[in-house]
N, CA and C atoms as an extended XYZ file, in Angstrom:
348
Properties=species:S:1:pos:R:3:atomname:S:1:resname:S:1:resid:I:1 pbc="F F F"
N        60.388      -42.404      -51.104 N   UNK     1
C        60.727      -43.709      -50.586 CA  UNK     1
C        61.019      -43.633      -49.088 C   UNK     1
N        61.679      -42.574      -48.677 N   UNK     2
C        62.031      -42.398      -47.269 CA  UNK     2
C        60.776      -42.196      -46.423 C   UNK     2
N        59.799      -41.447      -46.953 N   UNK     3
C        58.554      -41.183      -46.235 CA  UNK     3
C        57.757      -42.473      -46.045 C   UNK     3
N        57.714      -43.288      -47.076 N   UNK     4
C        56.988      -44.555      -46.992 CA  UNK     4
C        57.625      -45.482      -45.968 C   UNK     4
N        58.933      -45.549      -45.971 N   UNK     5
C        59.638      -46.393      -45.016 CA  UNK     5
C        59.402      -45.906      -43.589 C   UNK     5
N        59.449      -44.610      -43.388 N   UNK     6
C        59.218      -44.036      -42.063 CA  UNK     6
C        57.789      -44.311      -41.601 C   UNK     6
N        56.830      -44.165      -42.499 N   UNK     7
C        55.433      -44.422      -42.147 CA  UNK     7
C        55.227      -45.893      -41.792 C   UNK     7
N        55.821      -46.787      -42.548 N   UNK     8
C        55.680      -48.220      -42.267 CA  UNK     8
C        56.325      -48.582      -40.929 C   UNK     8
N        57.478      -48.006      -40.654 N   UNK     9
C        58.154      -48.271      -39.387 CA  UNK     9
C        57.332      -47.748      -38.206 C   UNK     9
N        56.720      -46.595      -38.377 N   UNK    10
C        55.892      -46.009      -37.331 CA  UNK    10
C        54.691      -46.903      -37.042 C   UNK    10
N        54.023      -47.377      -38.094 N   UNK    11
C        52.863      -48.244      -37.916 CA  UNK    11
C        53.273      -49.557      -37.266 C   UNK    11
N        54.373      -50.129      -37.709 N   UNK    12
C        54.831      -51.402      -37.145 CA  UNK    12
C        55.225      -51.243      -35.673 C   UNK    12
N        55.916      -50.159      -35.345 N   UNK    13
C        56.338      -49.920      -33.971 CA  UNK    13
C        55.141      -49.704      -33.054 C   UNK    13
N        54.179      -48.904      -33.491 N   UNK    14
C        53.003      -48.652      -32.648 CA  UNK    14
C        52.162      -49.913      -32.478 C   UNK    14
N        52.052      -50.735      -33.524 N   UNK    15
C        51.324      -51.993      -33.407 CA  UNK    15
C        52.024      -52.932      -32.432 C   UNK    15
N        53.338      -53.003      -32.521 N   UNK    16
C        54.091      -53.869      -31.608 CA  UNK    16
C        53.940      -53.409      -30.161 C   UNK    16
N        53.972      -52.113      -29.919 N   UNK    17
C        53.821      -51.586      -28.560 CA  UNK    17
C        52.421      -51.878      -28.028 C   UNK    17
N        51.385      -51.708      -28.856 N   UNK    18
C        50.021      -52.005      -28.413 CA  UNK    18
C        49.855      -53.487      -28.090 C   UNK    18
N        50.418      -54.361      -28.911 N   UNK    19
C        50.318      -55.793      -28.645 CA  UNK    19
C        51.069      -56.166      -27.368 C   UNK    19
N        52.233      -55.558      -27.159 N   UNK    20
C        53.028      -55.838      -25.969 CA  UNK    20
C        52.304      -55.383      -24.704 C   UNK    20
N        51.713      -54.209      -24.724 N   UNK    21
C        50.997      -53.723      -23.540 CA  UNK    21
C        49.752      -54.555      -23.265 C   UNK    21
N        49.101      -55.075      -24.298 N   UNK    22
C        47.946      -55.944      -24.095 CA  UNK    22
C        48.367      -57.239      -23.415 C   UNK    22
N        49.498      -57.782      -23.809 N   UNK    23
C        49.971      -59.024      -23.216 CA  UNK    23
C        50.446      -58.824      -21.777 C   UNK    23
N        51.079      -57.698      -21.511 N   UNK    24
C        51.668      -57.452      -20.194 CA  UNK    24
C        50.633      -56.985      -19.173 C   UNK    24
N        49.591      -56.342      -19.628 N   UNK    25
C        48.650      -55.736      -18.678 CA  UNK    25
C        48.007      -56.788      -17.786 C   UNK    25
N        47.737      -56.388      -16.544 N   UNK    26
C        47.173      -57.298      -15.562 CA  UNK    26
C        45.684      -57.028      -15.338 C   UNK    26
N        45.053      -56.310      -16.221 N   UNK    27
C        43.654      -55.949      -16.033 CA  UNK    27
C        42.763      -57.176      -16.208 C   UNK    27
N        41.884      -57.363      -15.241 N   UNK    28
C        40.934      -58.457      -15.292 CA  UNK    28
C        39.557      -57.863      -15.578 C   UNK    28
N        39.003      -58.158      -16.742 N   UNK    29
C        37.722      -57.573      -17.138 CA  UNK    29
C        36.543      -58.190      -16.391 C   UNK    29
N        36.718      -59.319      -15.744 N   UNK    30
C        35.624      -60.025      -15.111 CA  UNK    30
C        35.606      -59.823      -13.593 C   UNK    30
N        36.105      -58.698      -13.122 N   UNK    31
C        36.139      -58.418      -11.693 CA  UNK    31
C        34.768      -57.909      -11.244 C   UNK    31
N        34.087      -58.653      -10.356 N   UNK    32
C        32.745      -58.307       -9.920 CA  UNK    32
C        32.715      -57.021       -9.113 C   UNK    32
N        33.729      -56.795       -8.319 N   UNK    33
C        33.752      -55.607       -7.467 CA  UNK    33
C        33.905      -54.326       -8.281 C   UNK    33
N        34.724      -54.383       -9.306 N   UNK    34
C        34.943      -53.165      -10.096 CA  UNK    34
C        33.790      -52.886      -11.057 C   UNK    34
N        33.067      -53.898      -11.449 N   UNK    35
C        31.978      -53.685      -12.402 CA  UNK    35
C        30.680      -53.283      -11.708 C   UNK    35
N        30.600      -53.403      -10.390 N   UNK    36
C        29.382      -53.025       -9.682 CA  UNK    36
C        29.503      -51.590       -9.180 C   UNK    36
N        28.376      -50.892       -9.030 N   UNK    37
C        28.424      -49.521       -8.507 CA  UNK    37
C        28.812      -49.517       -7.028 C   UNK    37
N        29.446      -48.450       -6.594 N   UNK    38
C        29.949      -48.356       -5.222 CA  UNK    38
C        28.959      -47.604       -4.353 C   UNK    38
N        28.513      -48.233       -3.273 N   UNK    39
C        27.613      -47.578       -2.322 CA  UNK    39
C        28.153      -47.768       -0.913 C   UNK    39
N        29.199      -47.081       -0.567 N   UNK    40
C        29.781      -47.083        0.776 CA  UNK    40
C        30.123      -48.490        1.277 C   UNK    40
N        30.554      -49.352        0.398 N   UNK    41
C        30.977      -50.674        0.804 CA  UNK    41
C        29.872      -51.701        0.869 C   UNK    41
N        28.618      -51.285        0.682 N   UNK    42
C        27.502      -52.227        0.723 CA  UNK    42
C        27.137      -52.665       -0.691 C   UNK    42
N        26.454      -53.765       -0.788 N   UNK    43
C        25.935      -54.184       -2.090 CA  UNK    43
C        24.842      -53.210       -2.509 C   UNK    43
N        24.766      -52.885       -3.787 N   UNK    44
C        23.751      -51.920       -4.236 CA  UNK    44
C        22.338      -52.474       -4.071 C   UNK    44
N        21.412      -51.595       -3.720 N   UNK    45
C        20.014      -51.997       -3.544 CA  UNK    45
C        19.300      -52.138       -4.881 C   UNK    45
N        19.556      -51.210       -5.769 N   UNK    46
C        18.891      -51.203       -7.074 CA  UNK    46
C        19.928      -51.300       -8.180 C   UNK    46
N        19.442      -51.453       -9.378 N   UNK    47
C        20.327      -51.488      -10.543 CA  UNK    47
C        20.862      -50.084      -10.805 C   UNK    47
N        22.109      -49.999      -11.213 N   UNK    48
C        22.703      -48.701      -11.520 CA  UNK    48
C        22.266      -48.201      -12.894 C   UNK    48
N        21.702      -49.071      -13.677 N   UNK    49
C        21.260      -48.727      -15.028 CA  UNK    49
C        19.822      -48.236      -14.986 C   UNK    49
N        19.643      -46.934      -14.933 N   UNK    50
C        18.316      -46.352      -14.908 CA  UNK    50
C        17.884      -46.017      -16.333 C   UNK    50
N        16.609      -46.082      -16.609 N   UNK    51
C        16.157      -45.704      -17.960 CA  UNK    51
C        16.432      -44.223      -18.210 C   UNK    51
N        16.842      -43.920      -19.415 N   UNK    52
C        17.211      -42.548      -19.773 CA  UNK    52
C        16.241      -42.038      -20.821 C   UNK    52
N        15.776      -40.832      -20.637 N   UNK    53
C        14.822      -40.236      -21.563 CA  UNK    53
C        15.550      -39.753      -22.818 C   UNK    53
N        15.204      -40.344      -23.958 N   UNK    54
C        15.820      -39.903      -25.214 CA  UNK    54
C        15.318      -38.513      -25.595 C   UNK    54
N        14.112      -38.142      -25.129 N   UNK    55
C        13.598      -36.793      -25.384 CA  UNK    55
C        14.476      -35.747      -24.705 C   UNK    55
N        14.875      -36.030      -23.466 N   UNK    56
C        15.752      -35.122      -22.740 CA  UNK    56
C        17.082      -34.980      -23.468 C   UNK    56
N        17.629      -36.088      -23.946 N   UNK    57
C        18.890      -36.052      -24.677 CA  UNK    57
C        18.751      -35.226      -25.954 C   UNK    57
N        17.653      -35.379      -26.680 N   UNK    58
C        17.430      -34.620      -27.913 CA  UNK    58
C        17.334      -33.126      -27.624 C   UNK    58
N        16.623      -32.759      -26.567 N   UNK    59
C        16.522      -31.337      -26.197 CA  UNK    59
C        17.897      -30.795      -25.808 C   UNK    59
N        18.689      -31.597      -25.099 N   UNK    60
C        20.027      -31.161      -24.698 CA  UNK    60
C        20.929      -30.948      -25.912 C   UNK    60
N        20.847      -31.825      -26.898 N   UNK    61
C        21.656      -31.677      -28.114 CA  UNK    61
C        21.226      -30.442      -28.889 C   UNK    61
N        19.918      -30.223      -29.004 N   UNK    62
C        19.424      -29.026      -29.699 CA  UNK    62
C        19.878      -27.764      -28.972 C   UNK    62
N        19.839      -27.784      -27.632 N   UNK    63
C        20.313      -26.644      -26.858 CA  UNK    63
C        21.790      -26.368      -27.134 C   UNK    63
N        22.601      -27.424      -27.162 N   UNK    64
C        24.036      -27.249      -27.419 CA  UNK    64
C        24.285      -26.677      -28.816 C   UNK    64
N        23.533      -27.148      -29.800 N   UNK    65
C        23.693      -26.639      -31.166 CA  UNK    65
C        23.352      -25.157      -31.213 C   UNK    65
N        22.228      -24.770      -30.611 N   UNK    66
C        21.854      -23.355      -30.632 CA  UNK    66
C        22.786      -22.514      -29.764 C   UNK    66
N        23.380      -23.096      -28.753 N   UNK    67
C        24.351      -22.385      -27.943 CA  UNK    67
C        25.599      -22.049      -28.763 C   UNK    67
N        26.053      -22.991      -29.559 N   UNK    68
C        27.198      -22.735      -30.441 CA  UNK    68
C        26.831      -21.706      -31.500 C   UNK    68
N        25.614      -21.770      -31.994 N   UNK    69
C        25.181      -20.797      -32.998 CA  UNK    69
C        25.127      -19.381      -32.415 C   UNK    69
N        24.729      -19.250      -31.165 N   UNK    70
C        24.735      -17.936      -30.508 CA  UNK    70
C        26.168      -17.417      -30.419 C   UNK    70
N        27.092      -18.317      -30.105 N   UNK    71
C        28.496      -17.907      -30.028 CA  UNK    71
C        29.004      -17.450      -31.388 C   UNK    71
N        28.450      -17.978      -32.466 N   UNK    72
C        28.832      -17.519      -33.801 CA  UNK    72
C        28.126      -16.221      -34.182 C   UNK    72
N        26.952      -15.984      -33.620 N   UNK    73
C        26.218      -14.762      -33.935 CA  UNK    73
C        26.748      -13.534      -33.193 C   UNK    73
N        27.288      -13.721      -32.003 N   UNK    74
C        27.728      -12.576      -31.195 CA  UNK    74
C        28.797      -11.711      -31.863 C   UNK    74
N        29.804      -12.253      -32.522 N   UNK    75
C        30.804      -11.370      -33.131 CA  UNK    75
C        30.383      -10.741      -34.463 C   UNK    75
N        29.191      -11.029      -34.943 N   UNK    76
C        28.773      -10.473      -36.241 CA  UNK    76
C        28.774       -8.947      -36.285 C   UNK    76
N        28.251       -8.242      -35.286 N   UNK    77
C        28.304       -6.767      -35.362 CA  UNK    77
C        29.726       -6.216      -35.345 C   UNK    77
N        30.632       -6.895      -34.674 N   UNK    78
C        32.021       -6.421      -34.616 CA  UNK    78
C        32.700       -6.592      -35.969 C   UNK    78
N        32.400       -7.699      -36.649 N   UNK    79
C        33.023       -7.944      -37.954 CA  UNK    79
C        32.423       -7.083      -39.047 C   UNK    79
N        31.307       -6.447      -38.782 N   UNK    80
C        30.667       -5.597      -39.787 CA  UNK    80
C        31.583       -4.435      -40.178 C   UNK    80
N        32.291       -3.869      -39.220 N   UNK    81
C        33.160       -2.726      -39.499 CA  UNK    81
C        34.388       -3.120      -40.304 C   UNK    81
N        34.857       -4.349      -40.144 N   UNK    82
C        36.094       -4.774      -40.787 CA  UNK    82
C        35.882       -5.389      -42.165 C   UNK    82
N        34.633       -5.576      -42.591 N   UNK    83
C        34.398       -6.247      -43.875 CA  UNK    83
C        33.514       -5.406      -44.776 C   UNK    83
N        33.373       -5.893      -45.994 N   UNK    84
C        32.517       -5.256      -46.983 CA  UNK    84
C        31.065       -5.418      -46.543 C   UNK    84
N        30.283       -4.347      -46.611 N   UNK    85
C        28.913       -4.376      -46.104 CA  UNK    85
C        28.040       -5.365      -46.875 C   UNK    85
N        28.216       -5.449      -48.173 N   UNK    86
C        27.386       -6.339      -48.988 CA  UNK    86
C        27.695       -7.806      -48.670 C   UNK    86
N        28.964       -8.159      -48.588 N   UNK    87
C        29.317       -9.549      -48.287 CA  UNK    87
C        28.946       -9.906      -46.850 C   UNK    87
N        29.105       -8.955      -45.917 N   UNK    88
C        28.729       -9.211      -44.533 CA  UNK    88
C        27.229       -9.459      -44.417 C   UNK    88
N        26.453       -8.649      -45.106 N   UNK    89
C        24.992       -8.799      -45.069 CA  UNK    89
C        24.566      -10.124      -45.692 C   UNK    89
N        25.207      -10.507      -46.784 N   UNK    90
C        24.876      -11.772      -47.444 CA  UNK    90
C        25.179      -12.963      -46.536 C   UNK    90
N        26.353      -12.967      -45.943 N   UNK    91
C        26.739      -14.074      -45.064 CA  UNK    91
C        25.847      -14.115      -43.822 C   UNK    91
N        25.570      -12.962      -43.241 N   UNK    92
C        24.730      -12.911      -42.040 CA  UNK    92
C        23.313      -13.394      -42.327 C   UNK    92
N        22.742      -12.914      -43.415 N   UNK    93
C        21.382      -13.340      -43.751 CA  UNK    93
C        21.317      -14.823      -44.100 C   UNK    93
N        22.333      -15.324      -44.789 N   UNK    94
C        22.369      -16.749      -45.119 CA  UNK    94
C        22.481      -17.584      -43.847 C   UNK    94
N        23.330      -17.163      -42.927 N   UNK    95
C        23.486      -17.883      -41.663 CA  UNK    95
C        22.185      -17.873      -40.859 C   UNK    95
N        21.547      -16.704      -40.757 N   UNK    96
C        20.283      -16.612      -40.030 CA  UNK    96
C        19.174      -17.398      -40.715 C   UNK    96
N        19.174      -17.419      -42.041 N   UNK    97
C        18.176      -18.194      -42.781 CA  UNK    97
C        18.339      -19.688      -42.510 C   UNK    97
N        19.573      -20.165      -42.481 N   UNK    98
C        19.820      -21.577      -42.165 CA  UNK    98
C        19.359      -21.897      -40.750 C   UNK    98
N        19.617      -20.988      -39.811 N   UNK    99
C        19.161      -21.203      -38.431 CA  UNK    99
C        17.643      -21.246      -38.336 C   UNK    99
N        16.983      -20.346      -39.028 N   UNK   100
C        15.522      -20.293      -38.974 CA  UNK   100
C        14.916      -21.523      -39.635 C   UNK   100
N        15.488      -21.967      -40.744 N   UNK   101
C        14.989      -23.181      -41.405 CA  UNK   101
C        15.190      -24.397      -40.488 C   UNK   101
N        16.342      -24.478      -39.824 N   UNK   102
C        16.583      -25.575      -38.887 CA  UNK   102
C        15.618      -25.558      -37.718 C   UNK   102
N        15.351      -24.375      -37.177 N   UNK   103
C        14.401      -24.243      -36.073 CA  UNK   103
C        12.992      -24.631      -36.522 C   UNK   103
N        12.604      -24.195      -37.700 N   UNK   104
C        11.286      -24.552      -38.236 CA  UNK   104
C        11.171      -26.068      -38.437 C   UNK   104
N        12.228      -26.688      -38.944 N   UNK   105
C        12.213      -28.143      -39.165 CA  UNK   105
C        12.084      -28.890      -37.837 C   UNK   105
N        12.834      -28.460      -36.822 N   UNK   106
C        12.745      -29.110      -35.508 CA  UNK   106
C        11.371      -28.902      -34.879 C   UNK   106
N        10.817      -27.732      -35.049 N   UNK   107
C         9.494      -27.442      -34.521 CA  UNK   107
C         8.443      -28.280      -35.247 C   UNK   107
N         8.569      -28.367      -36.567 N   UNK   108
C         7.625      -29.119      -37.389 CA  UNK   108
C         7.688      -30.613      -37.085 C   UNK   108
N         8.875      -31.144      -36.775 N   UNK   109
C         9.041      -32.564      -36.453 CA  UNK   109
C         8.591      -32.885      -35.036 C   UNK   109
N         8.354      -31.872      -34.219 N   UNK   110
C         7.909      -32.087      -32.850 CA  UNK   110
C         9.058      -32.316      -31.883 C   UNK   110
N        10.280      -31.983      -32.287 N   UNK   111
C        11.428      -32.203      -31.416 CA  UNK   111
C        11.466      -31.254      -30.238 C   UNK   111
N        10.809      -30.131      -30.331 N   UNK   112
C        10.853      -29.141      -29.262 CA  UNK   112
C         9.738      -29.312      -28.241 C   UNK   112
N         8.824      -30.258      -28.479 N   UNK   113
C         7.727      -30.503      -27.542 CA  UNK   113
C         8.212      -31.519      -26.508 C   UNK   113
N         8.119      -31.163      -25.243 N   UNK   114
C         8.637      -32.032      -24.202 CA  UNK   114
C         7.700      -33.214      -23.931 C   UNK   114
N         6.426      -32.958      -23.827 N   UNK   115
C         5.505      -34.050      -23.497 CA  UNK   115
C         4.619      -34.382      -24.706 C   UNK   115
N         4.402      -35.675      -24.849 N   UNK   116
C         3.518      -36.139      -25.928 CA  UNK   116
C         2.592      -37.175      -25.398 C   UNK   116
């Protein structure tokens, strides 16, 4: 009962504080100067919204995923000495198999080809 009361009081207090700060804040969302890009005090020549290549973003995400996977692969030889050889080999091969299947799937889907 005490935990429920404390949780309810916490939620009510945080909601009240958020509502109070929303009412008190002086932020004006429709300010033209703050919403436009800054170019040394001059009006911008072009739009700040440039088209973005989704292919580049996909390659960057794939790179980040494989970068994290490399970080997981590097300590594998060190952990070999501290663990059972059979379980270490099973986990390592399973991890590498998942990586290879993922790489094959991305290659097969054409995600690794830059130009089409």
